[in-house]
Amino acid sequence: MEDRQISNASANRLQFVVGEERGLRDVISEGEVLPLLRGAVRAGAFAAALADTEGAILWSHAAPDAGEQGGSAGLRGPAILLEGEPVGSVLVKGEQGREEFLKGIAVMLTAAVNLLVGSNLKRMLTTEIHTTVVNQSYEELLETNRKLAASEARYRELAESLEIKVEERTAELKKALARLLQQEKLASVGQLAAGIAHEINNPMGFVTSNIHTMQKYLARFIEMLQFSRDLFAGGQGGVEKERFSEKWRQLKLDMVLADVDELVSQSLGGAERVKKIVADLKGFSHIDDLGETVTDLNAEIDRTLAVLVHEIPPGTEIVREYGPLPGFSCRAGELCQVFLNIIVNACQARGAGLRIVIRTELSGDAIVITFADNGPGIPQEFLLRVFEPFFTTRPVGQGMGMGLAVVYDVVTAHGGTVEAGNSPEGGASFVVRLPVSGR
C-alpha cells in the first residue's frame, strides 16, 4: 500500500444536516488520518490503511521497504461507526506470527479514528446549525432551537459513550500490550536458557569425562611413584638412592600425593555443580515442554530457588515446609515464573536478615502454596492494588509493576486464586490456591 491523495470536493462546503447520509471522507480528512497510519507503521506494522464498507482504500501508508518483507499477515480492525452505522474499517499488514500485535494496532487505530469521526461530526453539526440559525426568522429559530437541543442531547450521549469506550479499550490495549511484551520476554529468556544450557553441556561433558580419565591415569602414576620409592628404599645405600630421595624432597611429592586426590575430587565436584546449574536453568525455562505437563510443584519451587541463588541476599534463611502434593497438570514454565516473581518481591522488600517461609499443602481439592517473609509488609491501602498492571511502590526506573500482575494472570489462567496479605508476626504473605481437579 502507498500514500494516496484523495480529493474532497465538499471540504469547503457546509452540508451536514442531522440524519443525512455521509461517508468517512465527508467527516475526516487526509491530514488527520495519515499521521495515525504513519504512527502504526513506525510502531512495527508493514502498512496500514483506511477502507470504506465496500473495501475501497481511502487512505494508506506503508513502510519504504514493505515490498521487500518476507511472510506477512493482514488484519481488519473493528468497524468505524458514524452515527451508529459502520462506514469503514482499518486494515493492518505486518509480520506473520505477530497477529496479536497487529490486532492491538488495528484496535488502537480504530479507536482513534472513531474519536476523530465523533469529534469532527460534532464540530461540523455545530457550524452548520449555527450558520442556518443566523438566517432564520425568530419563529424558525425557536423550532431550530428545540431540534438543536434534542440533537445536542443525542450527540452528547454518543460522545460520552464513545469517550468511555475509547478509555476502556485504551486501558485494555495497554494491559494486553504489557502482557504480550512480558510473554515475549519470558519466551526469549527460555530460548536463551536452552541455548546456554546446550552450549555449556557439550564442553562440560568432555571436561568431566577427561577428569575421570585423568583420575585413573593419576592413580597409575601414584602407584608407579610409590613402587619406585619402595624399590629404592629397599636397596643398598648409594649415590642413586640419595639422588632419588633428594629429588623426591625437591618436588614435594609427599604433599602432592596427599593433595592430588582432593584436587581431582574438587574439580569433579565443580564440574557436576556446573552441570546441575545448567540443568536447573533449562528445567526452569521448560523450553522442551509442549503445552501442559503433570508437574511436581515442590520440585519446581526448589528449581526456582536454585536459579535465584545469586539474587537472594546473603544470609537469607529459606524455610521449606513442603507437604506431599499430587501431580498438577499445568504449564510448568509459567508457574515457575509465578514462584520467581513472588520470591524476588520478598528479596526486594528486605536485605539483611531476610527470612522466607515457603509452605505447601493439600487442602481439600486444592493445592495451597504460601510464601511469607519478615519484611516490612504491604501497606493496607495497597493490598487491593498490588496485582494491578503497572502498580509499583518502587522508585521510577526500578520496576514496571508487572511482576505481581503476571502472577495473578498465570494463577487465574490455571483456574486458581492468589491473595496478598500481611502475617500476624509481620511481613508480607502470598497464598496461591490451585485446583487439583483441573479448571
Coordinates of C-alpha atoms in Angstrom, one line a residue:
M1 CA 0.0 0.0 0.0
E2 CA 1.2 3.6 -0.6
D3 CA 0.1 7.2 0.2
R4 CA -2.9 8.1 -1.9
Q5 CA -4.1 11.6 -2.5
I6 CA -7.9 11.6 -2.1
S7 CA -9.6 14.9 -3.1
N8 CA -12.7 16.1 -1.2
A9 CA -14.7 18.5 -3.3
S10 CA -17.1 19.2 -0.5
A11 CA -14.4 20.0 2.1
N12 CA -15.1 23.7 1.8
R13 CA -18.9 23.5 1.8
L14 CA -21.1 23.1 4.8
Q15 CA -23.8 20.5 4.0
F16 CA -24.1 18.5 7.2
V17 CA -27.7 18.0 8.3
V18 CA -28.7 15.8 11.2
G19 CA -29.6 12.4 9.8
E20 CA -28.1 13.0 6.3
E21 CA -26.2 10.0 4.9
R22 CA -22.5 10.7 4.7
G23 CA -19.2 8.8 4.4
L24 CA -15.8 8.9 6.0
R25 CA -14.4 11.4 3.5
D26 CA -17.2 13.8 4.5
V27 CA -16.2 13.8 8.1
I28 CA -12.4 13.3 8.4
S29 CA -9.5 14.5 6.2
E30 CA -6.3 13.1 4.9
G31 CA -4.3 15.4 7.1
E32 CA -5.9 13.8 10.2
V33 CA -5.7 10.2 9.1
L34 CA -2.2 9.9 7.6
P35 CA -0.3 10.7 10.8
L36 CA -2.2 7.9 12.5
L37 CA -1.3 5.4 9.7
R38 CA 2.3 6.5 9.8
G39 CA 2.4 6.0 13.5
A40 CA 1.2 2.4 13.1
V41 CA 4.0 1.8 10.6
R42 CA 6.6 3.3 12.9
A43 CA 5.2 1.0 15.7
G44 CA 6.2 -2.0 13.6
A45 CA 3.5 -2.7 11.0
F46 CA 4.4 -3.1 7.4
A47 CA 1.5 -1.0 6.2
A48 CA -1.8 0.5 7.4
A49 CA -4.9 1.7 5.5
L50 CA -8.4 3.0 6.0
A51 CA -11.1 1.5 3.8
D52 CA -14.8 2.1 3.2
T53 CA -17.5 -0.5 3.7
E54 CA -17.1 -1.7 0.1
G55 CA -13.4 -2.4 0.7
A56 CA -12.1 0.6 -1.4
I57 CA -8.9 2.1 0.1
L58 CA -9.4 5.8 1.2
W59 CA -6.0 6.5 2.7
S60 CA -3.0 4.3 3.2
H61 CA 0.7 4.4 4.3
A62 CA 3.4 1.7 4.0
A63 CA 7.0 1.3 5.2
P64 CA 9.6 2.1 2.4
D65 CA 10.7 -1.5 2.3
A66 CA 7.2 -3.0 2.7
G67 CA 7.5 -4.8 -0.7
E68 CA 10.8 -6.5 0.4
Q69 CA 9.3 -8.0 3.6
G70 CA 9.0 -11.8 3.9
G71 CA 5.9 -13.6 5.1
S72 CA 3.2 -11.2 6.1
A73 CA -0.2 -11.2 7.7
G74 CA -3.1 -8.8 7.2
L75 CA -5.8 -8.0 9.8
R76 CA -9.0 -5.9 9.7
G77 CA -10.0 -3.9 12.8
P78 CA -13.5 -3.4 14.2
A79 CA -16.0 -1.3 12.3
I80 CA -15.7 2.5 12.3
L81 CA -19.0 4.0 13.2
L82 CA -20.7 7.2 12.0
E83 CA -24.0 8.0 13.8
G84 CA -24.1 4.4 14.9
E85 CA -23.7 2.9 11.4
P86 CA -20.5 1.2 10.1
V87 CA -18.8 3.3 7.4
G88 CA -15.4 1.6 7.1
S89 CA -12.6 -0.2 8.8
V90 CA -8.8 -0.2 9.5
L91 CA -6.5 -2.6 7.6
V92 CA -3.1 -3.5 9.1
K93 CA -0.4 -5.6 7.4
G94 CA 2.6 -6.9 9.3
E95 CA 5.0 -9.7 10.1
Q96 CA 3.5 -13.2 10.0
G97 CA 3.3 -14.7 13.5
R98 CA 2.7 -11.3 15.2
E99 CA -1.1 -11.4 14.7
E100 CA -1.8 -10.4 18.4
F101 CA 0.4 -7.3 18.0
L102 CA -1.2 -6.4 14.7
K103 CA -4.6 -6.9 16.2
G104 CA -3.7 -4.4 19.0
I105 CA -2.5 -1.9 16.4
A106 CA -5.8 -2.3 14.5
V107 CA -7.9 -1.8 17.6
M108 CA -6.0 1.2 18.7
L109 CA -6.2 2.8 15.2
T110 CA -10.0 2.1 15.1
A111 CA -10.5 3.8 18.5
A112 CA -8.5 6.8 17.3
V113 CA -10.5 7.2 14.0
N114 CA -13.8 6.7 15.8
L115 CA -12.8 9.5 18.2
L116 CA -11.9 11.8 15.2
V117 CA -15.2 11.0 13.5
G118 CA -17.2 11.8 16.6
S119 CA -15.3 15.0 17.3
N120 CA -15.4 16.3 13.7
L121 CA -19.1 15.4 13.3
K122 CA -20.0 17.4 16.4
R123 CA -17.9 20.4 15.1
M124 CA -19.5 20.2 11.7
L125 CA -23.0 19.9 13.0
T126 CA -22.5 22.8 15.3
T127 CA -21.1 25.0 12.5
E128 CA -23.9 24.1 10.1
I129 CA -26.6 24.7 12.6
H130 CA -25.1 28.0 13.7
T131 CA -25.0 29.2 10.0
T132 CA -28.5 28.1 9.4
V133 CA -29.9 29.7 12.5
V134 CA -28.4 33.1 11.7
N135 CA -30.5 33.2 8.5
Q136 CA -33.8 32.0 10.0
S137 CA -36.7 34.1 11.3
Y138 CA -37.5 34.2 15.0
E139 CA -40.2 31.6 14.7
E140 CA -37.9 29.3 12.8
L141 CA -35.2 29.9 15.3
L142 CA -37.4 28.7 18.2
E143 CA -38.1 25.5 16.3
T144 CA -34.5 25.0 15.4
N145 CA -33.5 25.6 19.0
R146 CA -35.8 22.8 20.0
K147 CA -34.4 20.4 17.4
L148 CA -30.8 21.5 18.3
A149 CA -31.4 20.7 22.0
A150 CA -32.6 17.2 21.1
S151 CA -29.7 16.7 18.6
E152 CA -27.2 18.1 21.2
A153 CA -28.5 15.7 23.8
R154 CA -28.2 12.8 21.4
Y155 CA -24.7 13.6 20.4
R156 CA -23.6 14.4 23.9
E157 CA -24.8 10.9 24.8
L158 CA -23.0 9.5 21.8
A159 CA -19.8 11.4 22.7
E160 CA -19.8 10.4 26.3
S161 CA -20.4 6.8 25.3
L162 CA -17.6 7.0 22.7
E163 CA -15.2 8.5 25.2
I164 CA -15.9 5.9 27.8
K165 CA -15.4 3.1 25.2
V166 CA -12.2 4.7 24.0
E167 CA -10.9 4.9 27.5
E168 CA -11.9 1.3 28.3
R169 CA -10.3 0.0 25.0
T170 CA -7.2 2.0 25.5
A171 CA -6.8 0.7 29.1
E172 CA -7.4 -2.9 27.8
L173 CA -4.9 -2.4 25.0
K174 CA -2.3 -1.1 27.3
K175 CA -2.7 -4.1 29.6
A176 CA -2.7 -6.5 26.7
L177 CA 0.4 -5.0 25.2
A178 CA 2.2 -5.1 28.5
R179 CA 1.3 -8.8 29.0
L180 CA 2.3 -9.5 25.4
L181 CA 5.7 -8.0 26.0
Q182 CA 6.1 -9.9 29.2
Q183 CA 5.2 -13.2 27.4
E184 CA 7.7 -12.5 24.6
K185 CA 10.3 -11.6 27.3
L186 CA 9.7 -14.9 29.1
A187 CA 9.8 -16.9 25.8
S188 CA 13.1 -15.1 24.9
V189 CA 14.6 -16.0 28.4
G190 CA 13.5 -19.6 27.9
Q191 CA 15.2 -19.8 24.5
L192 CA 18.3 -18.1 25.8
A193 CA 18.5 -20.5 28.8
A194 CA 18.1 -23.5 26.5
G195 CA 20.8 -22.2 24.2
I196 CA 23.2 -21.6 27.0
A197 CA 22.5 -25.0 28.5
H198 CA 23.3 -26.7 25.2
E199 CA 26.5 -24.7 24.7
I200 CA 27.7 -25.4 28.2
N201 CA 26.7 -29.0 28.4
N202 CA 28.8 -30.0 25.4
P203 CA 32.2 -28.8 26.8
M204 CA 31.3 -29.8 30.3
G205 CA 30.6 -33.4 29.1
F206 CA 34.1 -33.9 27.8
V207 CA 35.7 -31.9 30.7
T208 CA 34.0 -34.3 33.2
S209 CA 35.0 -37.3 31.1
N210 CA 38.6 -36.1 30.9
I211 CA 38.8 -35.5 34.6
H212 CA 37.6 -39.0 35.3
T213 CA 40.2 -40.4 32.8
M214 CA 42.9 -38.3 34.3
Q215 CA 41.9 -39.6 37.8
K216 CA 42.6 -43.1 36.5
Y217 CA 45.9 -42.1 35.0
L218 CA 47.0 -40.3 38.2
A219 CA 46.3 -43.4 40.1
R220 CA 48.7 -45.3 37.9
F221 CA 51.4 -42.5 38.3
I222 CA 51.0 -42.6 42.0
E223 CA 51.3 -46.3 42.1
M224 CA 54.5 -46.1 40.0
L225 CA 56.0 -43.4 42.2
Q226 CA 55.2 -45.5 45.3
F227 CA 56.7 -48.5 43.6
S228 CA 59.9 -46.6 42.7
R229 CA 60.2 -45.2 46.2
D230 CA 59.8 -48.6 47.8
L231 CA 62.3 -50.1 45.4
F232 CA 65.0 -47.5 46.3
A233 CA 64.1 -47.7 50.0
G234 CA 64.7 -51.5 50.0
G235 CA 68.1 -51.4 48.2
Q236 CA 71.5 -50.6 49.5
G237 CA 72.6 -47.1 50.1
G238 CA 74.4 -45.2 47.3
V239 CA 74.5 -42.2 45.1
E240 CA 71.4 -43.1 43.1
K241 CA 69.4 -43.6 46.2
E242 CA 70.4 -40.3 47.6
R243 CA 69.7 -38.5 44.3
F244 CA 66.2 -40.1 44.2
S245 CA 65.5 -39.1 47.8
E246 CA 66.7 -35.5 47.2
K247 CA 64.6 -35.2 44.1
W248 CA 61.5 -36.5 45.9
R249 CA 62.0 -33.8 48.6
Q250 CA 62.6 -31.1 46.0
L251 CA 59.4 -31.9 44.2
K252 CA 57.5 -32.2 47.5
L253 CA 55.9 -35.4 46.3
D254 CA 54.7 -36.3 49.7
M255 CA 52.5 -33.2 49.7
V256 CA 51.5 -33.7 46.0
L257 CA 50.4 -37.3 46.7
A258 CA 48.4 -36.3 49.7
D259 CA 46.7 -33.4 47.8
V260 CA 46.1 -34.8 44.3
D261 CA 43.0 -36.9 45.2
E262 CA 41.4 -33.9 46.9
L263 CA 42.1 -31.7 43.9
V264 CA 40.6 -34.1 41.4
S265 CA 37.6 -34.7 43.6
Q266 CA 37.0 -30.9 43.9
S267 CA 37.3 -30.5 40.1
L268 CA 34.8 -33.2 39.6
G269 CA 32.5 -31.7 42.2
G270 CA 32.8 -28.3 40.4
A271 CA 32.0 -29.8 37.1
E272 CA 29.0 -31.6 38.5
R273 CA 27.9 -28.3 40.1
V274 CA 28.0 -26.5 36.7
K275 CA 26.0 -29.3 35.1
K276 CA 23.4 -29.1 37.9
I277 CA 23.1 -25.3 37.5
V278 CA 22.7 -25.7 33.7
A279 CA 20.1 -28.4 34.3
D280 CA 18.2 -26.2 36.8
L281 CA 18.3 -23.2 34.3
K282 CA 17.0 -25.4 31.5
G283 CA 14.4 -27.0 33.7
F284 CA 13.2 -23.6 35.0
S285 CA 12.6 -22.4 31.4
H286 CA 10.8 -25.7 30.5
I287 CA 11.7 -24.9 26.9
D288 CA 11.3 -28.5 25.9
D289 CA 7.8 -28.9 27.3
L290 CA 4.9 -28.7 24.9
G291 CA 1.7 -27.5 26.4
E292 CA 0.7 -28.8 29.9
T293 CA 2.5 -31.5 31.8
V294 CA 2.0 -33.2 35.1
T295 CA 4.4 -31.4 37.5
D296 CA 5.7 -31.8 41.0
L297 CA 5.2 -28.3 42.4
N298 CA 7.6 -28.8 45.3
A299 CA 10.4 -29.7 42.8
E300 CA 9.5 -26.6 40.7
I301 CA 9.9 -24.3 43.8
D302 CA 13.3 -25.9 44.5
R303 CA 14.3 -25.4 40.9
T304 CA 13.3 -21.7 41.1
L305 CA 15.3 -21.2 44.3
A306 CA 18.3 -22.7 42.6
V307 CA 18.1 -20.3 39.7
L308 CA 17.7 -17.4 42.1
V309 CA 20.7 -18.3 44.3
H310 CA 22.6 -15.2 43.2
E311 CA 19.6 -12.9 43.6
I312 CA 18.8 -13.9 47.2
P313 CA 20.6 -11.6 49.7
P314 CA 23.5 -13.3 51.6
G315 CA 22.5 -14.7 54.9
T316 CA 18.8 -15.2 53.8
E317 CA 17.1 -18.1 55.6
I318 CA 14.9 -20.1 53.4
V319 CA 12.5 -22.4 55.3
R320 CA 10.9 -25.1 53.3
E321 CA 7.8 -26.6 54.8
Y322 CA 6.7 -28.9 52.0
G323 CA 3.8 -31.2 52.3
P324 CA 3.1 -34.2 50.0
L325 CA 1.4 -32.9 46.8
P326 CA -0.3 -34.7 43.9
G327 CA 1.0 -34.1 40.4
F328 CA -0.5 -30.9 39.0
S329 CA -1.3 -30.6 35.2
C330 CA 0.0 -27.1 34.2
R331 CA 2.3 -25.1 32.0
A332 CA 5.2 -25.5 34.4
G333 CA 7.3 -22.7 32.9
E334 CA 4.5 -20.2 33.8
L335 CA 4.2 -21.4 37.3
C336 CA 8.0 -21.2 37.8
Q337 CA 7.6 -17.5 36.8
V338 CA 4.9 -17.1 39.5
F339 CA 7.2 -18.5 42.2
L340 CA 10.1 -16.4 40.9
N341 CA 8.2 -13.1 40.9
I342 CA 6.9 -13.7 44.5
I343 CA 10.3 -14.7 45.8
V344 CA 12.0 -11.7 44.1
N345 CA 9.3 -9.4 45.6
A346 CA 10.3 -10.7 49.1
C347 CA 14.0 -10.2 48.3
Q348 CA 13.4 -6.6 47.3
A349 CA 11.4 -5.9 50.5
R350 CA 14.3 -6.6 52.8
G351 CA 18.1 -7.1 52.5
A352 CA 20.0 -8.4 55.6
G353 CA 18.2 -10.8 57.9
L354 CA 15.6 -11.8 55.4
R355 CA 13.6 -15.0 56.2
I356 CA 11.3 -16.6 53.7
V357 CA 9.0 -19.4 54.7
I358 CA 7.5 -21.5 51.8
R359 CA 4.8 -23.9 52.8
T360 CA 2.9 -26.3 50.6
E361 CA -0.1 -28.5 51.5
L362 CA -3.1 -30.2 50.1
S363 CA -6.3 -28.7 51.5
G364 CA -9.4 -30.4 50.3
D365 CA -9.4 -30.4 46.5
A366 CA -6.8 -27.5 46.2
I367 CA -3.1 -27.2 46.4
V368 CA -2.2 -24.3 48.7
I369 CA 1.2 -22.6 48.5
T370 CA 2.1 -19.9 51.0
F371 CA 5.1 -17.5 50.7
A372 CA 5.7 -15.5 53.9
D373 CA 8.6 -13.1 54.6
N374 CA 9.7 -11.0 57.6
G375 CA 9.9 -7.8 55.5
P376 CA 8.0 -4.5 56.2
G377 CA 4.8 -6.0 54.8
I378 CA 2.3 -4.3 52.5
P379 CA 0.5 -1.1 53.5
Q380 CA -3.2 -1.6 54.0
E381 CA -4.1 0.9 51.3
F382 CA -2.1 -1.0 48.7
L383 CA -3.4 -4.5 49.4
L384 CA -6.2 -4.3 46.8
R385 CA -3.8 -2.8 44.2
V386 CA -0.7 -5.0 44.3
F387 CA -1.9 -7.2 41.4
E388 CA -2.8 -4.2 39.1
P389 CA -0.6 -3.9 36.0
F390 CA 2.0 -1.1 36.3
F391 CA 1.3 -0.5 40.0
T392 CA 4.6 -0.3 41.9
T393 CA 5.9 1.3 45.1
R394 CA 9.5 1.2 43.9
P395 CA 11.3 4.3 42.6
V396 CA 10.9 5.3 39.0
G397 CA 13.1 3.2 36.8
Q398 CA 13.4 0.3 39.2
G399 CA 10.4 -1.7 38.2
M400 CA 7.4 -1.5 35.8
G401 CA 4.9 -3.0 38.1
M402 CA 4.2 -6.2 36.0
G403 CA 5.7 -8.9 38.3
L404 CA 2.6 -9.5 40.5
A405 CA 0.2 -8.7 37.6
V406 CA 1.8 -11.7 35.8
V407 CA 1.4 -13.8 39.0
Y408 CA -2.3 -13.0 39.0
D409 CA -2.8 -13.7 35.3
V410 CA -1.0 -17.0 35.4
V411 CA -2.7 -18.3 38.5
T412 CA -6.2 -17.4 37.3
A413 CA -5.4 -18.9 33.9
H414 CA -4.8 -22.2 35.7
G415 CA -8.2 -21.9 37.5
G416 CA -6.7 -20.8 40.8
T417 CA -6.6 -17.7 43.1
V418 CA -3.8 -15.7 44.7
E419 CA -4.2 -13.4 47.7
A420 CA -1.9 -10.9 49.2
G421 CA -1.8 -10.1 52.9
N422 CA 0.3 -9.4 56.0
S423 CA 1.3 -12.1 58.5
P424 CA 0.3 -11.5 62.1
E425 CA 4.0 -11.6 63.2
G426 CA 4.9 -9.1 60.4
G427 CA 5.9 -9.3 56.8
A428 CA 4.0 -9.9 53.6
S429 CA 2.4 -13.2 52.6
F430 CA 1.1 -14.5 49.3
V431 CA -1.3 -17.5 49.2
V432 CA -1.7 -19.4 45.9
R433 CA -4.5 -21.9 45.6
L434 CA -4.7 -24.2 42.6
P435 CA -7.5 -26.7 42.0
V436 CA -6.3 -30.4 41.9
S437 CA -9.3 -31.4 39.8
G438 CA -8.4 -29.0 37.0
R439 CA -10.1 -26.0 35.6

